[in-house]
Short mmCIF file of the C-alpha atoms (twelve columns), coordinates in Angstrom:
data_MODEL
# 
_entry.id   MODEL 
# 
loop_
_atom_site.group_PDB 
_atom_site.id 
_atom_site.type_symbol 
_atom_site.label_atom_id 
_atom_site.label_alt_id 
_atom_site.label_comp_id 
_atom_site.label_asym_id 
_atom_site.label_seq_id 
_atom_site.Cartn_x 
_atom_site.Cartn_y 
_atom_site.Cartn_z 
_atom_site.pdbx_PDB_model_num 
ATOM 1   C CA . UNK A 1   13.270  15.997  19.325  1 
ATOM 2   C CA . UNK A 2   16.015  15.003  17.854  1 
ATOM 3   C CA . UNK A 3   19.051  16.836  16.722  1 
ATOM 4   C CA . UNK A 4   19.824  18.441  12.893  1 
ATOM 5   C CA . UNK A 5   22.581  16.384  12.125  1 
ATOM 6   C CA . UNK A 6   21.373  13.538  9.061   1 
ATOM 7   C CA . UNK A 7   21.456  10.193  10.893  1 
ATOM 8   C CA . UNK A 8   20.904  8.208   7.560   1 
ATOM 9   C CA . UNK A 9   23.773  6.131   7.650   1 
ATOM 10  C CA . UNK A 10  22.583  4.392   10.327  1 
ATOM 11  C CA . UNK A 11  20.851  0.779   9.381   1 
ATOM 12  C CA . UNK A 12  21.343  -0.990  11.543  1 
ATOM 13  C CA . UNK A 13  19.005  -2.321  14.958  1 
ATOM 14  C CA . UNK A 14  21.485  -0.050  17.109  1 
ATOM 15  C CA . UNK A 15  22.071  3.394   16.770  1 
ATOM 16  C CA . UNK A 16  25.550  5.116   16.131  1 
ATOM 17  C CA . UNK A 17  25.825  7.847   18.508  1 
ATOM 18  C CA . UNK A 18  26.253  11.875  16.754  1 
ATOM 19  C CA . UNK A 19  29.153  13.782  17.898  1 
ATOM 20  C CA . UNK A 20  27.820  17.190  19.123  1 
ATOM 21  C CA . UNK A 21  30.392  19.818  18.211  1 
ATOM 22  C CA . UNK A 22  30.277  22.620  20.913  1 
ATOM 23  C CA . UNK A 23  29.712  25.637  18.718  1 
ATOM 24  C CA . UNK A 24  27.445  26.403  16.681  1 
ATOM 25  C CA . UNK A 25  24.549  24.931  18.854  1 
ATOM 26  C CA . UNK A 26  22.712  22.338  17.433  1 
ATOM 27  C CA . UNK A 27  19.664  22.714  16.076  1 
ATOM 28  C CA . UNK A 28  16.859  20.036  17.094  1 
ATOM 29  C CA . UNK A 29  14.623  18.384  14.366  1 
ATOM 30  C CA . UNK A 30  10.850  18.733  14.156  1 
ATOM 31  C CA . UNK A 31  8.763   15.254  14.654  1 
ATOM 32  C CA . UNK A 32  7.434   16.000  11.110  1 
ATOM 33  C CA . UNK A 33  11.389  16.645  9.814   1 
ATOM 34  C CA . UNK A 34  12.057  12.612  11.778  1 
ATOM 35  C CA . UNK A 35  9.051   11.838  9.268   1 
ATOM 36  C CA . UNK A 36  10.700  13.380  6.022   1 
ATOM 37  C CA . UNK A 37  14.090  11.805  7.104   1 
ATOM 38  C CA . UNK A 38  12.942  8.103   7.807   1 
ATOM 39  C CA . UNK A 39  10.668  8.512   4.195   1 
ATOM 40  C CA . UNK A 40  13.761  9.748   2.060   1 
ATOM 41  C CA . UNK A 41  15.809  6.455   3.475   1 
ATOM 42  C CA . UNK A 42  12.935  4.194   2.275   1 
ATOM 43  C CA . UNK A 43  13.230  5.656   -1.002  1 
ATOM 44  C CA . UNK A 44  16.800  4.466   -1.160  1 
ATOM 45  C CA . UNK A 45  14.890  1.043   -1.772  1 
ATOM 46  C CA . UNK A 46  13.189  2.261   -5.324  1 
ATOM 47  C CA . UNK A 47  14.832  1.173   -8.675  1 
ATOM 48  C CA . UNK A 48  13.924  2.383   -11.725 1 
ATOM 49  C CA . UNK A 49  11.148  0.031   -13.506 1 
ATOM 50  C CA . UNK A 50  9.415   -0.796  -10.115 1 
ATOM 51  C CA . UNK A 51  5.555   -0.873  -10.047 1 
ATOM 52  C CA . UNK A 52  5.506   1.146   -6.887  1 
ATOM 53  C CA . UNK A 53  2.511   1.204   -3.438  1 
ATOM 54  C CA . UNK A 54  2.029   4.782   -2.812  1 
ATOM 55  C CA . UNK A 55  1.316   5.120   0.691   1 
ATOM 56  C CA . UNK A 56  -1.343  7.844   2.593   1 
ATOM 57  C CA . UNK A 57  -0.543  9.949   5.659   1 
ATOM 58  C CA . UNK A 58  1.908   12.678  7.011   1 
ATOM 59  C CA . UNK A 59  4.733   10.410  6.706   1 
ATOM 60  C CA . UNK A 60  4.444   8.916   3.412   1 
ATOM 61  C CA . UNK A 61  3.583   12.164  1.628   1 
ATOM 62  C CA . UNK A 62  7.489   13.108  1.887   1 
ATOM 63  C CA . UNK A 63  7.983   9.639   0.337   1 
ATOM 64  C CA . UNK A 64  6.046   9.877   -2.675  1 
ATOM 65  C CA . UNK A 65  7.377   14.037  -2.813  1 
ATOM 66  C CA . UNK A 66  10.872  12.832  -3.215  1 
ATOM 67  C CA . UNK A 67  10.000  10.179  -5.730  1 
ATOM 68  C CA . UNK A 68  7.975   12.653  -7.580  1 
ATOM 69  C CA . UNK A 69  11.306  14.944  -7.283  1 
ATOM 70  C CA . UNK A 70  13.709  11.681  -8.331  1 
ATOM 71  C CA . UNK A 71  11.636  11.399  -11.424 1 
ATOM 72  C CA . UNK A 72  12.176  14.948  -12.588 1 
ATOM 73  C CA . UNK A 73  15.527  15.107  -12.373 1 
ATOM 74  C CA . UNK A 74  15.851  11.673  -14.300 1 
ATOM 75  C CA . UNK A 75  17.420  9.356   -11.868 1 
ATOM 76  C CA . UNK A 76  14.551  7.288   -11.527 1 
ATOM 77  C CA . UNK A 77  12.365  5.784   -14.460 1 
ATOM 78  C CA . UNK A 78  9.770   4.381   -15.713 1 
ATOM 79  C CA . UNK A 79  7.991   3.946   -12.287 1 
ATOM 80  C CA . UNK A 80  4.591   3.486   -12.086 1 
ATOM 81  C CA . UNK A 81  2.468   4.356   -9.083  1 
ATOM 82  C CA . UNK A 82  -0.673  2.507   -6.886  1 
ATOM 83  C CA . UNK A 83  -1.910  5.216   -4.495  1 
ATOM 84  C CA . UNK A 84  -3.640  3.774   -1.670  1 
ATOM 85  C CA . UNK A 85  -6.173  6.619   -0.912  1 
ATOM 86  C CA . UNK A 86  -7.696  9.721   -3.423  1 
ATOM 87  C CA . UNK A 87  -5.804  12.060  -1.491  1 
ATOM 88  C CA . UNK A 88  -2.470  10.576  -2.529  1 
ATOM 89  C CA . UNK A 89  -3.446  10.391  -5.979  1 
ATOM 90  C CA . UNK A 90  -3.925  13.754  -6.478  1 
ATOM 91  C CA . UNK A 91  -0.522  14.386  -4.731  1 
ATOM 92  C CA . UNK A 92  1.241   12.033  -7.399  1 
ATOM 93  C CA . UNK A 93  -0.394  13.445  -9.998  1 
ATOM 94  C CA . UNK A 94  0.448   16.930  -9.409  1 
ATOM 95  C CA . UNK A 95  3.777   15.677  -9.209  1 
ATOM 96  C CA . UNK A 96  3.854   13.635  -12.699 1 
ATOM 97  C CA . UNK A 97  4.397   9.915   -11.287 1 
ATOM 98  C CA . UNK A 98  2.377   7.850   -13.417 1 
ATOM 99  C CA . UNK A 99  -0.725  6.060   -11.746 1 
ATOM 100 C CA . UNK A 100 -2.369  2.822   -12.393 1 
ATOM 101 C CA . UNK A 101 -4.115  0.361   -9.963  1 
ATOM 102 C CA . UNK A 102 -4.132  -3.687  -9.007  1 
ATOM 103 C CA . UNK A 103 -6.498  -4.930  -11.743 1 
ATOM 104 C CA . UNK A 104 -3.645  -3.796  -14.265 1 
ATOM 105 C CA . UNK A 105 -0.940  -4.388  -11.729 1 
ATOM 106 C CA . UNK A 106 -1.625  -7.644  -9.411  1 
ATOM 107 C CA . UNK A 107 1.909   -8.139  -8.135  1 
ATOM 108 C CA . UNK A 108 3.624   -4.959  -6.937  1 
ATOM 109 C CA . UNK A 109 7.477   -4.681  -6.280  1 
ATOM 110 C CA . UNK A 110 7.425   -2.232  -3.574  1 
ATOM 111 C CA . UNK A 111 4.992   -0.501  -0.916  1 
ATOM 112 C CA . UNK A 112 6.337   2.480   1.055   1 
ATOM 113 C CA . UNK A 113 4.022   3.686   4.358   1 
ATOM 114 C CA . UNK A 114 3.549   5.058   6.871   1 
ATOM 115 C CA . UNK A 115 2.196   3.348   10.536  1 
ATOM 116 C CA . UNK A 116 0.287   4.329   13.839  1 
ATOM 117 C CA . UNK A 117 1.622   1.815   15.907  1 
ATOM 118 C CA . UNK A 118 4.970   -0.474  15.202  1 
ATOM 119 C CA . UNK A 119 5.256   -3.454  17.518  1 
ATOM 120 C CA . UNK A 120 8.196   -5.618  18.475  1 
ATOM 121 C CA . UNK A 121 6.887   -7.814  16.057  1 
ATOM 122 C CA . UNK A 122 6.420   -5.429  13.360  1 
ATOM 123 C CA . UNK A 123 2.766   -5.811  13.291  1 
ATOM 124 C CA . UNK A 124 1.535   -2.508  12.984  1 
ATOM 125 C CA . UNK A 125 -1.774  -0.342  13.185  1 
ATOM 126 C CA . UNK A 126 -3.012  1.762   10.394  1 
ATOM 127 C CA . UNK A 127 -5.439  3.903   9.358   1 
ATOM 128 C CA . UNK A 128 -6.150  6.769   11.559  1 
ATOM 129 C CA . UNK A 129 -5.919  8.902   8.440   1 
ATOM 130 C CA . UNK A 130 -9.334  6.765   7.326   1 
ATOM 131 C CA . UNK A 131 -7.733  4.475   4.186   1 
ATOM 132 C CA . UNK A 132 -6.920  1.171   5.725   1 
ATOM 133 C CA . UNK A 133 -8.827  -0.674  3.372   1 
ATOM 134 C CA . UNK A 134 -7.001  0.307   0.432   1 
ATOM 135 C CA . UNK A 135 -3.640  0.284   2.052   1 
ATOM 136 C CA . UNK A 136 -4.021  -3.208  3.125   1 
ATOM 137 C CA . UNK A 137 -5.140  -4.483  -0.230  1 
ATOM 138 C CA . UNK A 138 -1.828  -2.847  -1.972  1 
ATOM 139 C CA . UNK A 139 0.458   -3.481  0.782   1 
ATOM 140 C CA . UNK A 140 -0.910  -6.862  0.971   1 
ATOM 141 C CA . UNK A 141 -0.033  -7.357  -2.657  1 
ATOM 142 C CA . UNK A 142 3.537   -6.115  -2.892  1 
ATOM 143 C CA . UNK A 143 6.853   -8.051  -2.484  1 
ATOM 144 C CA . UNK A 144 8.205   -5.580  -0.325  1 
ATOM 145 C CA . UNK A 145 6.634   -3.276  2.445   1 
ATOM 146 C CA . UNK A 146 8.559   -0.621  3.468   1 
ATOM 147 C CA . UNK A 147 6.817   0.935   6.724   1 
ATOM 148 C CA . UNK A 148 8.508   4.610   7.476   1 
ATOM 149 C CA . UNK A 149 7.574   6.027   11.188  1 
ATOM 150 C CA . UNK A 150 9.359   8.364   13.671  1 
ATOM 151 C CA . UNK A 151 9.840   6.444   17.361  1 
ATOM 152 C CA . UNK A 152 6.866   8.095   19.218  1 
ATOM 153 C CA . UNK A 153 4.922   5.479   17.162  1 
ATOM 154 C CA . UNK A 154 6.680   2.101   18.366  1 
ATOM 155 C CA . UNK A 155 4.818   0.365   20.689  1 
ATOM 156 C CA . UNK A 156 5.054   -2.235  23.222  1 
ATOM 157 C CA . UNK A 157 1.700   -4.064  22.161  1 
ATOM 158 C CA . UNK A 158 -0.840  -3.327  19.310  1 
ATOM 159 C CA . UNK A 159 -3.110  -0.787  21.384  1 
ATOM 160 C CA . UNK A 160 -0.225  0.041   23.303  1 
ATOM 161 C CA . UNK A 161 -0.940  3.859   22.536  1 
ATOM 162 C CA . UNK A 162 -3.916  4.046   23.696  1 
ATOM 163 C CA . UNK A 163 -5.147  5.307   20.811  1 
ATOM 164 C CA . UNK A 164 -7.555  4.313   17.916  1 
ATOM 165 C CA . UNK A 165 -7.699  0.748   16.330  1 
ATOM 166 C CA . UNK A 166 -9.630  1.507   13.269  1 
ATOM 167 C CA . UNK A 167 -12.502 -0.550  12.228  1 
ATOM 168 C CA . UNK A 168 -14.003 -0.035  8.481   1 
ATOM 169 C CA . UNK A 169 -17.263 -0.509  8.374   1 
ATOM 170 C CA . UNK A 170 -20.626 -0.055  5.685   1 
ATOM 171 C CA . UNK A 171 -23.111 2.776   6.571   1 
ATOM 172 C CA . UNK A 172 -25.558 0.328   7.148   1 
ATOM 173 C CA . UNK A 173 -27.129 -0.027  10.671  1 
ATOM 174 C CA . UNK A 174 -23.713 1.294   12.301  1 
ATOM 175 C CA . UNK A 175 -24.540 1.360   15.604  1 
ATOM 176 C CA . UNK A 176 -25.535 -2.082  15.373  1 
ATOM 177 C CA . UNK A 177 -22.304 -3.093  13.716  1 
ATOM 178 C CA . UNK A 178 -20.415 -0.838  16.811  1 
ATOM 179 C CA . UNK A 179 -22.076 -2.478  19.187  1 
ATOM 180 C CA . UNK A 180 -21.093 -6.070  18.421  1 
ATOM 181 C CA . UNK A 181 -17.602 -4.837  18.130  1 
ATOM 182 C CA . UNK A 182 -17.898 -3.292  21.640  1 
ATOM 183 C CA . UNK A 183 -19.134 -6.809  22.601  1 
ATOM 184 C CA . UNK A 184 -16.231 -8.952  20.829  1 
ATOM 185 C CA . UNK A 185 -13.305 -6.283  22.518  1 
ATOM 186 C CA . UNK A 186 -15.148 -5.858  25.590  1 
ATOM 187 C CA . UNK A 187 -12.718 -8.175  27.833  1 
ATOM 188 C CA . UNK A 188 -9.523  -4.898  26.478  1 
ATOM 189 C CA . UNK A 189 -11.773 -2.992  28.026  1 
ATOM 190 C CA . UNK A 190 -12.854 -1.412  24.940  1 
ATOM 191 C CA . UNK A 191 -14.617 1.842   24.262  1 
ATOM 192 C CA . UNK A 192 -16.082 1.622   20.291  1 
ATOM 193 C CA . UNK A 193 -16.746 5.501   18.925  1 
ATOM 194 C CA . UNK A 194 -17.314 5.946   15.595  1 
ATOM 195 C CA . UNK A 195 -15.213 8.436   14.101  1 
ATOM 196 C CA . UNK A 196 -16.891 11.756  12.792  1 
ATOM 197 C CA . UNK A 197 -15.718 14.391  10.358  1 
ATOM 198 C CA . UNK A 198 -17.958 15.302  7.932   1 
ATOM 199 C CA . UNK A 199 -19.926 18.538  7.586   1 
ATOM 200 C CA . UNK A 200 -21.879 19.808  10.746  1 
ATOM 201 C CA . UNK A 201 -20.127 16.668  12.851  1 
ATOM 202 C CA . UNK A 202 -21.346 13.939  10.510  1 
ATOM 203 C CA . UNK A 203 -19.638 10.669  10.232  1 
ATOM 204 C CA . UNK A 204 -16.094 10.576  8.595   1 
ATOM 205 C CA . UNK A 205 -16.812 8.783   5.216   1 
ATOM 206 C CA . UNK A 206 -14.071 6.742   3.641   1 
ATOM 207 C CA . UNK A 207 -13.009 6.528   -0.636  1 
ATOM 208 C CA . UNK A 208 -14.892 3.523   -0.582  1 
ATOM 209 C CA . UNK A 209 -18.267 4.822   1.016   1 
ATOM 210 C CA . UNK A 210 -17.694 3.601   4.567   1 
ATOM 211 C CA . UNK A 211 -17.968 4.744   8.260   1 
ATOM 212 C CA . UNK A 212 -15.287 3.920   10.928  1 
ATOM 213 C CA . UNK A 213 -15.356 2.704   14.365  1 
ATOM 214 C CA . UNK A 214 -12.037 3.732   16.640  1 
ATOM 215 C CA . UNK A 215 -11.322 1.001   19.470  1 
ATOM 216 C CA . UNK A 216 -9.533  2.190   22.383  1 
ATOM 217 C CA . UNK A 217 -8.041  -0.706  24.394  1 
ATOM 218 C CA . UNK A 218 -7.179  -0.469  27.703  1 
ATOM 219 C CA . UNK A 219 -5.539  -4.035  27.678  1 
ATOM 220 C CA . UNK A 220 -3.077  -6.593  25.511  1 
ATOM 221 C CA . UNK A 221 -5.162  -7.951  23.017  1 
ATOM 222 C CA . UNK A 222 -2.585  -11.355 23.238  1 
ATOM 223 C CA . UNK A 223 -3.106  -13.388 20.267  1 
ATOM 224 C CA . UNK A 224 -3.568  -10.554 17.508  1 
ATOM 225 C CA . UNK A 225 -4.412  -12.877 15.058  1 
ATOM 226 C CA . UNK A 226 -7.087  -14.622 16.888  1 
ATOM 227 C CA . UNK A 227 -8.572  -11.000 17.798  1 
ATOM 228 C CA . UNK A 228 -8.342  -10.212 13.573  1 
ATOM 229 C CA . UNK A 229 -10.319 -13.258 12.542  1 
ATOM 230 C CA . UNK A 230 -13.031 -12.734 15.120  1 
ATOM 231 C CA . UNK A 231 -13.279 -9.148  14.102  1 
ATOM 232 C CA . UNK A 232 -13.806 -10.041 10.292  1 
ATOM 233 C CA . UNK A 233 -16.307 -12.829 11.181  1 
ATOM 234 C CA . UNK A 234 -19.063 -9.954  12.203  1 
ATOM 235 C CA . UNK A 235 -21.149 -9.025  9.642   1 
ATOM 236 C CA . UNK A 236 -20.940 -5.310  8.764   1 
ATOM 237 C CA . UNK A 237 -17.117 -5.071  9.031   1 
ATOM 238 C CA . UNK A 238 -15.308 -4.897  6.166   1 
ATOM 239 C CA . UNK A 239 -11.620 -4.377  7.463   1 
ATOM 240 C CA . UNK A 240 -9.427  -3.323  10.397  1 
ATOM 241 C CA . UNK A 241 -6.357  -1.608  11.111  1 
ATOM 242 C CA . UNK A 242 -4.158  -4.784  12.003  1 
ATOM 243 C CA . UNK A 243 -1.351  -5.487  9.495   1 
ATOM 244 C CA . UNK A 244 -0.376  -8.801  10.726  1 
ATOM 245 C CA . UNK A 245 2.970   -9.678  9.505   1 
ATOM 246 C CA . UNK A 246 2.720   -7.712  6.504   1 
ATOM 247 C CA . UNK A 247 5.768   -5.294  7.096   1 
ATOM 248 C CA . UNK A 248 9.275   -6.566  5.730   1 
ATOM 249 C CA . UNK A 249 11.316  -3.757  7.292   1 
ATOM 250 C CA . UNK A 250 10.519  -0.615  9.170   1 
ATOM 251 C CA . UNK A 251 12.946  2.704   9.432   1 
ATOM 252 C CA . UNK A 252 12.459  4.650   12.840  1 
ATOM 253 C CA . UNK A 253 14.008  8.164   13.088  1 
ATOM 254 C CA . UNK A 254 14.601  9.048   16.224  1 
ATOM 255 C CA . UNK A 255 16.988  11.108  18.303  1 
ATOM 256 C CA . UNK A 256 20.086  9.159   17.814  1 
ATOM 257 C CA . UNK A 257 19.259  8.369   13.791  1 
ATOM 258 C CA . UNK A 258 17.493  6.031   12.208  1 
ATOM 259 C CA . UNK A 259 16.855  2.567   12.621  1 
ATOM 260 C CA . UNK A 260 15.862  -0.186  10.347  1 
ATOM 261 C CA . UNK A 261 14.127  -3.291  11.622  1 
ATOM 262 C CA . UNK A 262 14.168  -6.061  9.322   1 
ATOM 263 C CA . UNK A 263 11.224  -9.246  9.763   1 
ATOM 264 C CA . UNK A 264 13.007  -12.172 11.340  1 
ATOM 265 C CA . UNK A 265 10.974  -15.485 11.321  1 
ATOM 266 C CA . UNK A 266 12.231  -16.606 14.667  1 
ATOM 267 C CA . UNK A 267 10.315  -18.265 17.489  1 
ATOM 268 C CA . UNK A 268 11.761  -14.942 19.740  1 
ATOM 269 C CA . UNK A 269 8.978   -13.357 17.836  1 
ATOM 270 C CA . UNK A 270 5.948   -15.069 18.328  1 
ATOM 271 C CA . UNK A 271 3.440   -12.268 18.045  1 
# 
C-alpha cells in the first residue's frame, strides 16, 4: 500500500522520500491505483504521430484509457494503435484510437505493457492474462518497450514468484506436448498444468486457437536464454512467456513513488 500523495516526479533508480503532513491522515493507494499511476507516467513517453503497441492486462488497460482520453481532448494526434490481444481492441475501439496491425505497420515506435515478473535484468514474464504470443510479436517489433508494473511484481529471478511461466501451445495432443515440457524443466522442479477456463472447466483457449501450459518452478532457471531455446525446440510449442531483453525501461510504483529502470548493457547484468 502505498500512500495518496502522486509520486510521479520521481525517475529516477532511487526513490525521493514523501513528506507526510500530520493532519489530514493520509490516505493509502490501492495496488490497482500503483497500476493506473505507473501506466499514466509511461504515457508521458507518447508523441503525437507515433504508431503505438497497445498492451493487454490490468495494468495496461489504464494506459491505453488515458491515451484514449489524450486523444479526445486533442493533445495527442494522429496515433495509431496495435492491440496485442481482442480484448484490448475492443477497449480502444470503444475509446476511438485508431487500430491497425504489423502487416501494415512492421516497425512500431512505441509498446506500452504490462509484466508478471520484472527481474534485475529486466527480463520479464508475461502472459498470465493468456496473450503472450501476440504481445511478444508487437513488443518484439517496436523501438521502444515501455513495461508499466507495481513492485509486488519485481522479482529476484524469472520464476521467482512462484507463479505461472506460461507456455503457448496448439490443441493438438496437449498432454503430450505438457509432458515433454515437464521433462525439459524437470531439474526447477517443475510442475506443468495446463491452464483451464473455458465453459464447464474446459481448457483456456487463446485469440490464436491455442491451449496453455503454466510452469511453476521451484528453482533458478540460470541461463534464461539457454532454458528459451530449448523450450522452442519441442515440437507443439509455439511460444513462452520469457521476454528476454526486450524491455527498454520499466516504471515501478511503489510505496515511496515510482521508479524507472532504464536497460544498461553492462557486464553487471549478465542475465
Amino acid at each position: 500500500m502505498a500512500l495518496a500523495y502522486d509520486p510521479l516526479f520521481v525517475t529516477s533508480d532511487k526513490p525521493s522520500m514523501v513528506d507526510v503532513p500530520s493532519s489530514p491522515p493520509a490516505m493509502m493507494l490501492t495496488q490497482d491505483e500503483l497500476k493506473r499511476i505507473a501506466a499514466y507516467k509511461a504515457v508521458d513517453f507518447v508523441k503525437s504521430g507515433m504508431v503505438l503497441g497497445l498492451g493487454t492486462g490490468s495494468t495496461a488497460k489504464h494506459a491505453v484509457a488515458h491515451i484514449g482520453e489524450l486523444l479526445r481532448q486533442g493533445k495527442l494526434e494522429n496515433i495509431v494503435g496495435i492491440p496485442t490481444s481482442k480484448k484490448t481492441q475492443e477497449q480502444a475501439l470503444s475509446l476511438g484510437i485508431p487500430l491497425s496491425d504489423l502487416d501494415a505497420h512492421p516497425f512500431i515506435d512505441l509498446s506500452i505493457d504490462g509484466a508478471d515478473e520484472v527481474d534485475p535484468c529486466l527480463n520479464l514474464v508475461k502472459g498470465r492474462g493468456g496473450s503472450l504470443l501476440r504481445e511478444k510479436m508487437i513488443e518484439g517489433a517496436s523501438k521502444k518497450f515501455v513495461v508499466i508494473v507495481d513492485e509486488s511484481k519485481m522479482v529476484k529471478h524469472i520464476g521467482g514468484s512462484k507463479m505461472a511461466l506460461p507456455v503457448e501451445i496448439v490443441p493438438f495432443c496437449w498432454r503430450f506436448t505438457a509432458e515433454k515440457l515437464r521433462e525439459l524443466m524437470e531439474g526447477y522442479g517443475c510442475e506443468a498444468k495446463l491452464r483451464l477456463g473455458g465453459e464447464e472447466g474446459k481448457a483456456f483457449v487463446t485469440d490464436n486457437g491455442n491451449y496453455i501450459v503454466d510452469l511453476y518452478l521451484e528453482k533458478d532457471m540460470g541461463d534464461l536464454n539457454a532454458v528459451s531455446d530449448a523450450i522452442l525446440r519441442l515440437p507443439g510449442v509455439v511460444e513462452h512467456g520469457m521476454f528476454l531483453d526486450m524491455a527498454s525501461t520499466v516504471i515501478i510504483a511503489g510505496e515511496l513513488g515510482v521508479k524507472i529502470k532504464n536497460k544498461q548493457h553492462s557486464s553487471s547484468c549478465s542475465c
